[in-house]
């Protein structure tokens, strides 16, 4: 994931920038750079590869240090990890580093080119620089110019900016990607991707809110919200040790990891999508023509990721997909051979049953793929092909961001394999890939339902049982919602296929039985709606998670509805995972259970 640092102290900052970039290395990156400024003169050094390359270049060329600077570790999204694409970018008077994806990059680039802009790199970052530079030419107030230019961006991003001639002004902006402000222990102000990056300089951390802008000088800083209103944000004291395992402004790792989802999904997608051509980058070893079927095996939350993928793979790749939980799969002597593509999905890469299933598949000659979050794990080492997720460390036992990254990889895999087999219209493949790039923003937009979910969570905290229902790809999300709730609140919850309700669970329904029904506006919406009416007729206490465009008709039935942003059927598993995760979290918080370490559960189950 890209890492950002900005320092304004009035004293040489290059050493501090490098020290901070070292602390951001854990996020993963493929190029790095810093820029400093003194008396309006900008000095910049960038290098592809590791930070050591950048340090060598700085040593060779000599540091021309300044009292303000910005630095960046880049994880390539738009454009290859070359020096020319590395940050900081300099566009006229604007020096900028960026983390995120600008979705309307192509339109903005065309507009800039039509107006004669000289665009040098393949990055979306350079586009932002041009917009700011143009705005500064027509608007003398820097704060307004920045807010206007950045207001034109669609997507999820964090930015650090310097303006030539403004030796005492460090600018930051965040929407969807994290950015914090540090008040220097000794002097100056800092901005960075996380508190850890600022830990050598600052223990007083301000976590910027969604849509915030910060304008910092060495002596003061101002924050504006997304409406341009000047706002105060809390100052948090973060010790170095805490910064290493930083919960940010959150009370629990689960909340921190939940809100990281736009960022980690973006970084996972960046690994699999060529953003310039909107095509999927598939591992060369994955020759789908060799396979007659796909088998996917996993445990817990990772199993529900596989379950979502079964719908996608069968529908787009048109290949038969078998899924099973690893503890069952490994003991039922399933026939496998070299014509079988065998996929395990695992956050830890160490789950004993999943690992045993992987080894079984290898013994029988299947080609094995591991979708794993821990790159050094046993599964990553033993599988023939690794498809990494880039969720970063997940501390909370109940998985949130790892699941979202798993389905991100599986979504790209579905498009990639279908394309390789020629089973998808190329235009459709491009359109679906483009949709995926909207995910960081879309997930971020979903966070606005939190207040509604808190109200629902207070009601749910009083009950003993909950049923979650969904059809199609919402069925696994219903299962995941039930799992999440029981894991951290100890309330008995079950997930069912909505259509299966009348074959048993309907007997449970009375006015005391709360039901959460996941009903995105997709091809099976009307079917789910019929199920909703069947339950309503029997007096069930129903809450429907549905799209904004359908919420009104649900409310007209006298039922509770929580309205999620409108999205395509393809993206609905991502969008509808947000409310089920949030519901479990807020119910647990209200009940006072141990959110991050629920009783009896382990993060990585390395025994049978
Ligand atoms: C445990 C964890 C779950 C996780 C499951 C599979 O049960 O508590 O959160 O989904 O293991 O773990 P894995 O690391 O293989 O994804």
Coordinates of C-alpha atoms and ligand atoms in Angstrom, one line a residue:
X1 CA 0.0 0.0 0.0
X2 CA 1.3 3.5 -0.7
X3 CA 2.7 5.3 2.3
X4 CA 2.7 9.1 2.8
X5 CA 4.8 11.4 5.0
X6 CA 4.9 15.2 5.1
X7 CA 7.0 17.3 7.4
X8 CA 7.1 21.1 8.0
X9 CA 9.6 22.2 10.7
X10 CA 11.7 24.9 9.1
X11 CA 14.7 22.7 9.8
X12 CA 16.2 20.1 7.4
X13 CA 13.6 17.4 6.9
X14 CA 15.2 14.8 4.5
X15 CA 16.5 12.5 7.2
X16 CA 13.1 12.5 8.9
X17 CA 11.3 11.8 5.6
X18 CA 13.5 8.7 5.0
X19 CA 13.2 7.5 8.6
X20 CA 9.4 7.7 8.3
X21 CA 9.3 6.0 4.9
X22 CA 11.2 3.1 6.6
X23 CA 8.4 2.8 9.1
X24 CA 5.9 2.7 6.2
X25 CA 7.8 -0.1 4.4
X26 CA 5.6 -2.7 6.0
X27 CA 2.7 -1.6 3.8
X28 CA 4.5 -2.9 0.7
X29 CA 5.8 -0.7 -2.2
X30 CA 7.7 -0.8 -5.4
X31 CA 9.3 2.6 -5.7
X32 CA 9.9 5.6 -3.4
X33 CA 10.7 9.3 -3.4
X34 CA 11.0 12.5 -1.4
X35 CA 11.0 16.2 -2.2
X36 CA 12.1 19.0 0.0
X37 CA 11.8 22.8 -0.5
X38 CA 13.8 25.8 0.6
X39 CA 13.3 29.4 -0.5
X40 CA 10.9 28.1 -3.2
X41 CA 13.6 25.8 -4.7
X42 CA 12.4 22.2 -4.9
X43 CA 14.8 19.3 -4.6
X44 CA 13.5 15.8 -5.5
X45 CA 14.9 12.3 -5.6
X46 CA 13.0 9.2 -6.7
X47 CA 14.0 5.6 -7.3
X48 CA 12.3 2.4 -8.4
X49 CA 12.6 -0.6 -6.0
X50 CA 13.5 -0.5 -2.4
X51 CA 14.3 2.5 -0.2
X52 CA 17.9 1.5 -0.2
X53 CA 18.0 2.5 -3.9
X54 CA 16.6 5.9 -3.0
X55 CA 19.1 6.3 -0.2
X56 CA 22.0 5.5 -2.6
X57 CA 20.8 8.1 -5.1
X58 CA 20.5 10.7 -2.4
X59 CA 24.1 9.8 -1.2
X60 CA 25.4 9.9 -4.8
X61 CA 23.7 13.2 -5.7
X62 CA 24.1 14.9 -2.3
X63 CA 21.2 16.1 -0.2
X64 CA 19.8 19.6 -0.9
X65 CA 17.7 19.8 2.1
X66 CA 14.8 22.1 3.0
X67 CA 12.6 23.0 6.0
X68 CA 9.5 21.3 4.4
X69 CA 9.2 18.1 2.5
X70 CA 7.0 15.2 1.5
X71 CA 7.8 11.5 0.9
X72 CA 6.1 8.5 -0.5
X73 CA 6.4 4.7 -0.9
X74 CA 4.4 3.8 -4.0
X75 CA 2.5 0.7 -4.7
X76 CA 1.9 0.9 -8.4
X77 CA -1.7 1.3 -9.6
X78 CA -1.8 3.6 -12.7
X79 CA 1.5 3.0 -14.5
X80 CA 4.4 0.7 -13.9
X81 CA 6.7 1.0 -10.9
X82 CA 9.3 3.1 -12.7
X83 CA 11.2 6.1 -11.5
X84 CA 9.1 8.4 -13.8
X85 CA 5.9 7.2 -12.2
X86 CA 7.3 7.4 -8.6
X87 CA 6.1 10.1 -6.3
X88 CA 6.5 13.0 -5.6
X89 CA 5.2 14.4 -8.9
X90 CA 5.9 18.0 -9.7
X91 CA 3.4 19.8 -11.9
X92 CA 4.2 23.5 -12.4
X93 CA 4.2 24.8 -8.8
X94 CA 2.5 21.8 -7.3
X95 CA 4.5 19.0 -5.6
X96 CA 2.3 16.1 -4.7
X97 CA 2.2 12.5 -3.3
X98 CA -0.9 10.3 -3.4
X99 CA -2.4 7.1 -2.1
X100 CA -5.6 5.9 -3.8
X101 CA -7.4 5.5 -7.1
X102 CA -8.9 8.4 -9.0
X103 CA -11.9 6.8 -10.8
X104 CA -12.6 9.7 -13.1
X105 CA -8.9 9.9 -14.1
X106 CA -9.5 9.1 -17.8
X107 CA -12.1 11.9 -18.2
X108 CA -10.0 14.4 -16.3
X109 CA -6.9 13.5 -18.3
X110 CA -8.8 13.9 -21.6
X111 CA -10.1 17.3 -20.5
X112 CA -6.6 18.4 -19.5
X113 CA -5.1 17.1 -22.7
X114 CA -7.7 18.9 -24.7
X115 CA -6.7 22.1 -22.9
X116 CA -3.1 21.6 -23.9
X117 CA -1.7 20.1 -20.6
X118 CA 1.7 18.5 -20.9
X119 CA 1.1 15.1 -19.1
X120 CA 4.4 13.3 -18.4
X121 CA 3.6 10.2 -16.4
X122 CA 1.0 7.4 -16.6
X123 CA -0.2 8.2 -13.1
X124 CA -3.5 9.5 -11.9
X125 CA -1.6 11.6 -9.4
X126 CA -0.2 13.8 -12.0
X127 CA -3.8 14.6 -13.1
X128 CA -4.5 15.9 -9.6
X129 CA -1.4 18.1 -9.7
X130 CA -2.6 19.6 -13.0
X131 CA -6.1 20.3 -11.6
X132 CA -4.6 22.1 -8.5
X133 CA -2.1 24.0 -10.6
X134 CA -4.8 25.2 -13.0
X135 CA -7.0 26.2 -10.1
X136 CA -4.2 28.1 -8.5
X137 CA -3.9 30.2 -11.7
X138 CA -7.5 31.5 -11.3
X139 CA -7.9 31.5 -7.5
X140 CA -5.5 33.3 -5.3
X141 CA -6.7 31.8 -2.0
X142 CA -4.7 28.5 -1.8
X143 CA -7.2 26.9 0.6
X144 CA -10.1 27.4 -1.7
X145 CA -8.1 26.5 -4.8
X146 CA -7.1 23.2 -3.2
X147 CA -10.6 22.4 -2.1
X148 CA -12.1 23.2 -5.5
X149 CA -9.6 21.2 -7.4
X150 CA -9.8 18.2 -5.1
X151 CA -13.6 18.4 -5.1
X152 CA -13.5 17.4 -8.8
X153 CA -12.0 14.0 -7.9
X154 CA -14.1 10.8 -7.7
X155 CA -12.5 7.9 -5.9
X156 CA -10.7 7.2 -2.7
X157 CA -7.5 9.0 -1.9
X158 CA -5.1 10.6 0.6
X159 CA -2.8 13.4 -0.5
X160 CA 0.2 15.4 0.7
X161 CA 1.0 18.6 -1.2
X162 CA 3.5 21.4 -1.2
X163 CA 3.2 24.6 -3.3
X164 CA 6.4 26.3 -4.7
X165 CA 7.0 29.6 -2.9
X166 CA 5.1 28.4 0.1
X167 CA 7.9 27.2 2.3
X168 CA 5.8 27.1 5.4
X169 CA 2.6 25.3 4.1
X170 CA 2.1 21.6 4.1
X171 CA -1.3 20.4 2.8
X172 CA -3.1 17.2 3.3
X173 CA -6.5 15.8 2.2
X174 CA -8.2 12.5 2.8
X175 CA -11.2 10.7 1.3
X176 CA -11.4 7.0 1.7
X177 CA -7.7 6.5 2.4
X178 CA -6.2 7.1 5.9
X179 CA -4.2 10.3 6.8
X180 CA -3.2 11.6 10.2
X181 CA -1.7 14.8 11.5
X182 CA 1.1 14.9 14.1
X183 CA 1.9 17.7 16.4
X184 CA 5.7 17.6 16.8
X185 CA 7.0 16.6 20.2
X186 CA 9.8 19.2 19.7
X187 CA 8.7 21.3 16.8
X188 CA 6.7 21.5 13.6
X189 CA 3.8 19.5 12.1
X190 CA 3.6 16.2 10.3
X191 CA 1.2 14.4 8.1
X192 CA 1.3 10.6 7.4
X193 CA -0.5 7.5 6.4
X194 CA -0.6 6.3 10.0
X195 CA 0.6 7.1 13.5
X196 CA 3.4 4.7 13.2
X197 CA 5.0 6.7 10.4
X198 CA 5.0 9.8 12.7
X199 CA 6.2 8.0 15.8
X200 CA 9.8 9.3 15.7
X201 CA 8.5 12.9 15.8
X202 CA 5.0 13.0 17.3
X203 CA 2.9 11.4 20.0
X204 CA 0.0 13.8 19.6
X205 CA -2.0 12.5 16.7
X206 CA -5.1 13.9 15.0
X207 CA -7.0 11.4 12.9
X208 CA -8.5 13.3 9.9
X209 CA -12.2 12.5 9.2
X210 CA -13.5 11.6 5.8
X211 CA -13.3 14.5 3.4
X212 CA -11.0 16.6 5.7
X213 CA -8.3 19.0 4.5
X214 CA -5.4 20.1 6.6
X215 CA -3.2 23.1 6.1
X216 CA -0.2 23.0 8.4
X217 CA 2.7 25.4 9.0
X218 CA 5.5 24.8 11.4
X219 CA 3.6 26.6 14.2
X220 CA 0.0 25.8 13.6
X221 CA -2.5 23.8 11.6
X222 CA -6.2 24.2 10.4
X223 CA -8.6 21.5 9.4
X224 CA -11.6 22.0 7.1
X225 CA -14.3 19.4 6.6
X226 CA -15.6 18.3 3.2
X227 CA -18.0 21.3 3.1
X228 CA -15.1 23.7 3.6
X229 CA -16.1 24.5 7.2
X230 CA -13.3 25.0 9.7
X231 CA -13.4 22.2 12.2
X232 CA -11.6 21.0 15.4
X233 CA -10.6 17.3 15.6
X234 CA -9.5 15.5 18.8
X235 CA -5.9 15.2 19.6
X236 CA -5.0 11.6 20.7
X237 CA -1.9 10.7 22.6
X238 CA -0.3 7.7 20.9
X239 CA 2.8 6.0 22.4
X240 CA 5.4 4.4 20.1
X241 CA 4.5 0.9 21.3
X242 CA 0.8 1.6 20.7
X243 CA 1.7 3.1 17.3
X244 CA 3.1 -0.3 16.2
X245 CA -0.2 -1.9 17.0
X246 CA -2.1 1.2 16.3
X247 CA -5.9 1.1 16.7
X248 CA -6.0 4.7 15.3
X249 CA -8.9 6.6 16.8
X250 CA -10.9 3.3 17.1
X251 CA -11.7 1.5 20.3
X252 CA -11.1 -1.9 18.8
X253 CA -9.0 -3.5 16.0
X254 CA -12.2 -4.7 14.4
X255 CA -13.4 -1.1 13.9
X256 CA -9.9 -0.1 12.6
X257 CA -9.8 -3.0 10.2
X258 CA -13.4 -2.4 9.1
X259 CA -12.6 1.2 8.1
X260 CA -9.4 0.2 6.4
X261 CA -11.5 -1.7 3.8
X262 CA -11.5 0.9 1.0
X263 CA -7.7 1.2 1.3
X264 CA -6.9 -2.5 1.4
X265 CA -9.3 -3.4 -1.4
X266 CA -7.7 -0.8 -3.5
X267 CA -4.3 -2.2 -2.9
X268 CA -5.5 -5.7 -3.6
X269 CA -7.2 -4.7 -6.8
X270 CA -4.1 -2.8 -7.9
X271 CA -2.2 -6.0 -7.9
X272 CA -4.7 -7.7 -10.3
X273 CA -6.0 -4.9 -12.5
X274 CA -4.2 -3.0 -15.2
X275 CA -5.9 0.3 -14.5
X276 CA -4.8 1.8 -17.8
X277 CA -6.5 -0.8 -20.0
X278 CA -9.0 -2.0 -17.4
X279 CA -7.9 -5.6 -17.9
X280 CA -7.1 -8.4 -15.5
X281 CA -3.4 -9.4 -14.9
X282 CA -3.6 -13.2 -14.5
X283 CA -0.7 -15.3 -13.2
X284 CA 1.0 -16.9 -16.3
X285 CA 0.9 -20.3 -14.6
X286 CA -2.9 -20.2 -14.5
X287 CA -3.7 -21.8 -17.8
X288 CA -7.4 -22.4 -17.4
X289 CA -7.6 -24.2 -20.7
X290 CA -6.1 -27.2 -18.9
X291 CA -8.8 -27.5 -16.3
X292 CA -12.2 -29.2 -16.4
X293 CA -13.4 -28.0 -13.0
X294 CA -12.5 -25.9 -10.0
X295 CA -12.6 -27.0 -6.4
X296 CA -12.4 -24.4 -3.6
X297 CA -11.8 -25.3 0.0
X298 CA -11.6 -23.1 3.1
X299 CA -12.9 -22.6 6.7
X300 CA -15.0 -20.0 8.5
X301 CA -15.2 -16.6 6.8
X302 CA -12.9 -17.7 4.1
X303 CA -15.4 -20.4 3.2
X304 CA -18.1 -17.7 2.6
X305 CA -15.7 -15.9 0.3
X306 CA -15.4 -19.2 -1.8
X307 CA -19.2 -19.4 -1.7
X308 CA -19.6 -16.0 -3.2
X309 CA -16.9 -16.9 -5.9
X310 CA -18.8 -20.0 -6.9
X311 CA -21.6 -17.8 -8.2
X312 CA -19.2 -15.5 -10.1
X313 CA -17.0 -18.3 -11.5
X314 CA -19.9 -20.5 -12.7
X315 CA -21.7 -17.5 -14.2
X316 CA -18.7 -15.9 -16.0
X317 CA -16.2 -18.7 -16.5
X318 CA -18.9 -21.2 -17.1
X319 CA -17.0 -23.9 -15.4
X320 CA -18.2 -26.3 -12.7
X321 CA -17.1 -25.1 -9.2
X322 CA -17.3 -27.3 -6.1
X323 CA -16.9 -25.8 -2.7
X324 CA -16.5 -27.3 0.7
X325 CA -15.3 -26.6 4.2
X326 CA -11.9 -28.1 4.7
X327 CA -12.7 -30.2 7.7
X328 CA -15.2 -32.1 5.7
X329 CA -13.4 -32.1 2.4
X330 CA -10.2 -33.7 3.6
X331 CA -12.0 -36.8 4.9
X332 CA -14.4 -37.6 2.1
X333 CA -11.9 -39.0 -0.4
X334 CA -12.8 -36.7 -3.2
X335 CA -11.6 -37.7 -6.6
X336 CA -9.0 -35.2 -8.0
X337 CA -6.6 -35.1 -10.9
X338 CA -4.4 -32.8 -12.9
X339 CA -7.5 -31.4 -14.8
X340 CA -8.7 -29.9 -11.5
X341 CA -7.8 -26.4 -10.4
X342 CA -7.7 -26.6 -6.6
X343 CA -8.1 -23.3 -4.7
X344 CA -7.7 -22.7 -1.0
X345 CA -8.7 -19.4 0.6
X346 CA -7.2 -18.5 3.9
X347 CA -6.3 -15.3 5.8
X348 CA -3.6 -16.9 7.9
X349 CA -2.4 -19.5 5.4
X350 CA -2.0 -21.8 8.4
X351 CA -5.4 -23.2 9.1
X352 CA -4.8 -26.9 9.8
X353 CA -7.7 -28.4 7.9
X354 CA -7.3 -26.1 4.8
X355 CA -3.6 -26.9 4.7
X356 CA -4.3 -30.6 4.9
X357 CA -6.8 -30.3 2.0
X358 CA -4.1 -28.4 0.0
X359 CA -1.6 -31.2 0.6
X360 CA -4.2 -33.8 -0.3
X361 CA -4.9 -32.0 -3.6
X362 CA -1.2 -31.8 -4.4
X363 CA -0.7 -35.5 -3.7
X364 CA -3.5 -36.3 -6.2
X365 CA -1.9 -34.1 -8.9
X366 CA -4.3 -31.1 -8.9
X367 CA -2.8 -27.7 -9.6
X368 CA -3.1 -25.8 -6.4
X369 CA -3.7 -22.1 -5.9
X370 CA -3.6 -20.3 -2.5
X371 CA -5.4 -17.1 -1.9
X372 CA -3.7 -16.0 1.3
X373 CA -3.0 -12.9 3.3
X374 CA 0.2 -13.9 5.0
X375 CA 2.8 -14.2 2.2
X376 CA 5.2 -16.2 4.4
X377 CA 2.6 -18.7 5.5
X378 CA 2.8 -22.5 4.9
X379 CA 0.0 -22.4 2.3
X380 CA 1.8 -19.6 0.4
X381 CA 5.0 -21.7 0.4
X382 CA 3.4 -25.0 -0.6
X383 CA 0.8 -24.0 -3.3
X384 CA 1.8 -24.0 -6.9
X385 CA 0.4 -20.5 -7.5
X386 CA -0.1 -17.8 -4.9
X387 CA -2.7 -15.1 -5.3
X388 CA -2.0 -12.7 -2.4
X389 CA -4.5 -10.6 -0.7
X390 CA -3.2 -7.3 0.6
X391 CA -5.3 -6.8 3.7
X392 CA -2.3 -6.1 5.9
X393 CA -2.1 -7.6 9.4
X394 CA -5.6 -8.5 10.7
X395 CA -5.6 -8.5 14.5
X396 CA -9.2 -8.9 15.4
X397 CA -10.2 -12.6 15.5
X398 CA -13.3 -12.0 13.5
X399 CA -12.3 -11.3 10.0
X400 CA -13.5 -8.2 8.1
X401 CA -10.9 -6.7 5.7
X402 CA -9.3 -10.1 4.8
X403 CA -12.7 -11.3 3.6
X404 CA -13.3 -8.2 1.5
X405 CA -9.8 -8.7 -0.1
X406 CA -10.5 -12.4 -0.7
X407 CA -13.6 -11.6 -2.7
X408 CA -11.7 -8.8 -4.5
X409 CA -9.2 -11.4 -5.7
X410 CA -11.9 -13.9 -6.6
X411 CA -13.8 -11.2 -8.6
X412 CA -10.7 -10.4 -10.6
X413 CA -10.0 -14.1 -11.1
X414 CA -13.6 -14.7 -12.4
X415 CA -13.1 -12.0 -15.1
X416 CA -9.6 -13.1 -15.9
X417 CA -10.4 -16.8 -16.3
X418 CA -13.5 -16.0 -18.4
X419 CA -11.4 -13.8 -20.6
X420 CA -8.7 -16.4 -21.1
X421 CA -11.3 -18.9 -22.1
X422 CA -13.1 -16.4 -24.4
X423 CA -16.3 -16.9 -22.5
X424 CA -17.0 -13.3 -21.8
X425 CA -17.6 -10.5 -24.2
X426 CA -14.4 -8.3 -24.0
X427 CA -16.6 -5.2 -23.5
X428 CA -18.4 -6.8 -20.7
X429 CA -15.0 -7.8 -19.1
X430 CA -13.8 -4.2 -19.3
X431 CA -17.0 -2.9 -17.9
X432 CA -16.9 -5.4 -14.9
X433 CA -13.2 -4.5 -14.3
X434 CA -14.0 -0.9 -14.3
X435 CA -16.8 -1.5 -11.8
X436 CA -14.3 -3.1 -9.5
X437 CA -12.2 0.0 -9.5
X438 CA -15.1 1.9 -8.0
X439 CA -15.1 -0.3 -5.0
X440 CA -12.9 1.8 -2.7
X441 CA -15.3 4.7 -3.1
X442 CA -18.4 2.6 -2.9
X443 CA -17.3 0.9 0.3
X444 CA -16.5 4.3 1.7
X445 CA -20.0 5.5 0.8
X446 CA -21.5 2.6 2.7
X447 CA -20.0 3.8 5.9
X448 CA -22.8 6.5 6.1
X449 CA -25.2 3.8 7.3
X450 CA -23.4 3.5 10.6
X451 CA -25.9 5.6 12.6
X452 CA -28.8 3.5 11.4
X453 CA -26.9 0.3 12.2
X454 CA -26.2 1.5 15.7
X455 CA -29.9 1.9 16.3
X456 CA -30.6 -1.6 14.9
X457 CA -27.7 -3.0 17.0
X458 CA -29.3 -1.8 20.2
X459 CA -32.5 -3.7 19.4
X460 CA -30.5 -6.8 18.3
X461 CA -28.5 -6.8 21.6
X462 CA -31.7 -7.6 23.4
X463 CA -32.6 -10.8 21.5
X464 CA -31.5 -14.4 21.7
X465 CA -31.8 -15.5 18.1
X466 CA -31.4 -13.8 14.7
X467 CA -32.0 -15.2 11.2
X468 CA -30.1 -13.8 8.3
X469 CA -31.6 -14.5 4.8
X470 CA -30.3 -13.9 1.3
X471 CA -30.5 -15.3 -2.2
X472 CA -27.8 -15.8 -4.8
X473 CA -24.5 -14.0 -3.8
X474 CA -26.4 -12.5 -0.8
X475 CA -26.8 -16.1 0.6
X476 CA -23.1 -16.3 1.6
X477 CA -23.3 -12.8 2.9
X478 CA -26.2 -13.8 5.1
X479 CA -24.1 -16.7 6.4
X480 CA -21.2 -14.4 7.0
X481 CA -23.5 -11.9 8.8
X482 CA -24.8 -14.7 11.1
X483 CA -21.2 -16.0 11.7
X484 CA -19.9 -12.5 12.6
X485 CA -22.8 -11.9 15.0
X486 CA -22.5 -15.1 16.8
X487 CA -18.7 -14.9 17.0
X488 CA -18.5 -11.6 18.8
X489 CA -21.9 -11.2 20.5
X490 CA -22.7 -14.9 21.4
X491 CA -26.2 -14.3 20.1
X492 CA -27.4 -17.4 18.3
X493 CA -27.7 -16.5 14.6
X494 CA -28.2 -18.6 11.4
X495 CA -27.9 -17.7 7.8
X496 CA -30.3 -19.3 5.3
X497 CA -31.0 -19.2 1.6
X498 CA -34.1 -17.0 1.5
X499 CA -35.9 -19.6 -0.8
X500 CA -35.1 -22.4 1.7
X501 CA -37.0 -20.6 4.4
X502 CA -40.3 -22.4 3.8
X503 CA -38.6 -25.8 4.1
X504 CA -38.1 -25.5 7.9
X505 CA -37.0 -22.2 9.4
X506 CA -40.3 -20.5 8.7
X507 CA -41.6 -22.5 11.6
X508 CA -39.5 -20.3 13.9
X509 CA -41.1 -17.1 12.8
X510 CA -43.2 -15.1 15.2
X511 CA -43.2 -11.5 16.3
X512 CA -40.2 -12.2 18.6
X513 CA -38.0 -13.6 15.8
X514 CA -35.7 -10.8 14.3
X515 CA -34.8 -11.4 10.7
X516 CA -32.2 -9.5 8.7
X517 CA -32.9 -9.9 5.0
X518 CA -30.2 -9.0 2.5
X519 CA -32.0 -7.8 -0.6
X520 CA -29.9 -5.9 -3.1
X521 CA -31.6 -4.6 -6.2
X522 CA -30.5 -7.5 -8.4
X523 CA -31.9 -10.2 -10.6
X524 CA -33.4 -12.1 -7.7
X525 CA -34.8 -9.0 -5.9
X526 CA -38.4 -9.8 -6.7
X527 CA -38.0 -13.4 -5.4
X528 CA -36.5 -12.1 -2.2
X529 CA -39.3 -9.6 -1.9
X530 CA -41.8 -12.4 -2.1
X531 CA -40.0 -14.1 0.8
X532 CA -40.1 -10.9 2.7
X533 CA -43.9 -10.7 2.3
X534 CA -44.3 -14.3 3.4
X535 CA -42.4 -13.6 6.6
X536 CA -44.3 -10.3 7.2
X537 CA -47.5 -12.2 6.9
X538 CA -46.4 -14.3 9.8
X539 CA -45.5 -11.4 12.0
X540 CA -41.6 -11.7 11.9
X541 CA -39.6 -8.7 13.1
X542 CA -38.0 -7.8 9.7
X543 CA -35.2 -5.4 8.8
X544 CA -34.2 -5.3 5.1
X545 CA -30.8 -4.3 3.9
X546 CA -31.6 -3.0 0.4
X547 CA -30.6 -0.4 -2.1
X548 CA -31.6 3.3 -1.8
X549 CA -33.9 2.8 -4.8
X550 CA -35.8 0.0 -3.2
X551 CA -35.9 1.2 0.5
X552 CA -39.0 3.3 0.0
X553 CA -41.1 0.3 -1.2
X554 CA -39.9 -1.8 1.7
X555 CA -40.8 0.9 4.2
X556 CA -44.3 1.1 2.5
X557 CA -44.8 -2.5 3.6
X558 CA -44.4 -1.2 7.2
X559 CA -41.0 -2.8 7.5
X560 CA -37.6 -1.4 8.6
X561 CA -35.2 -0.8 5.8
X562 CA -31.5 0.2 5.8
X563 CA -30.6 1.8 2.5
X564 CA -27.2 1.0 0.9
X565 CA -25.8 2.8 -2.1
X566 CA -27.2 1.6 -5.4
X567 CA -24.7 -0.8 -7.1
X568 CA -24.6 -3.6 -9.7
X569 CA -25.5 -7.1 -8.9
X570 CA -21.7 -8.0 -9.3
X571 CA -20.7 -5.5 -6.6
X572 CA -23.5 -6.3 -4.2
X573 CA -21.5 -8.9 -2.1
X574 CA -19.0 -6.1 -1.3
X575 CA -21.6 -3.5 -0.5
X576 CA -23.8 -5.8 1.6
X577 CA -20.9 -7.2 3.7
X578 CA -20.5 -3.7 5.2
X579 CA -23.9 -3.6 7.1
X580 CA -23.5 -7.2 8.4
X581 CA -20.0 -6.5 9.7
X582 CA -21.1 -3.2 11.3
X583 CA -24.2 -4.8 12.9
X584 CA -22.1 -7.5 14.6
X585 CA -19.6 -4.9 15.7
X586 CA -22.1 -2.4 17.2
X587 CA -24.1 -5.1 18.8
X588 CA -21.0 -6.4 20.5
X589 CA -19.9 -2.9 21.6
X590 CA -23.4 -2.3 23.1
X591 CA -23.3 -5.6 24.9
X592 CA -19.8 -5.1 26.2
X593 CA -18.3 -8.3 24.9
X594 CA -14.7 -8.8 24.0
X595 CA -14.8 -7.6 20.4
X596 CA -11.3 -8.4 19.3
X597 CA -10.8 -11.6 21.2
X598 CA -14.1 -13.4 21.6
X599 CA -14.2 -16.3 24.0
X600 CA -13.1 -19.7 22.7
X601 CA -12.0 -18.5 19.3
X602 CA -8.6 -18.3 17.8
X603 CA -7.4 -16.2 14.9
X604 CA -5.5 -19.0 13.3
X605 CA -6.7 -22.5 14.0
X606 CA -3.7 -24.7 13.6
X607 CA -5.2 -27.8 15.1
X608 CA -8.0 -30.0 13.7
Ligands
LIG1 C1 -10.8 -19.0 12.5 C2 -11.0 -17.5 12.5 C3 -11.9 -17.1 11.4 C4 -11.4 -17.5 10.1 C5 -11.1 -19.0 10.0 C6 -10.3 -19.4 8.8 O1 -12.0 -19.7 12.8 O2 -11.6 -17.2 13.8 O3 -12.0 -15.7 11.4 O4 -12.3 -17.2 9.1 O5 -10.3 -19.4 11.2 O6 -9.1 -18.9 8.9 P1 -8.1 -18.6 7.7 O7 -6.9 -18.0 8.3 O8 -7.8 -19.9 7.1 O9 -8.8 -17.7 6.8

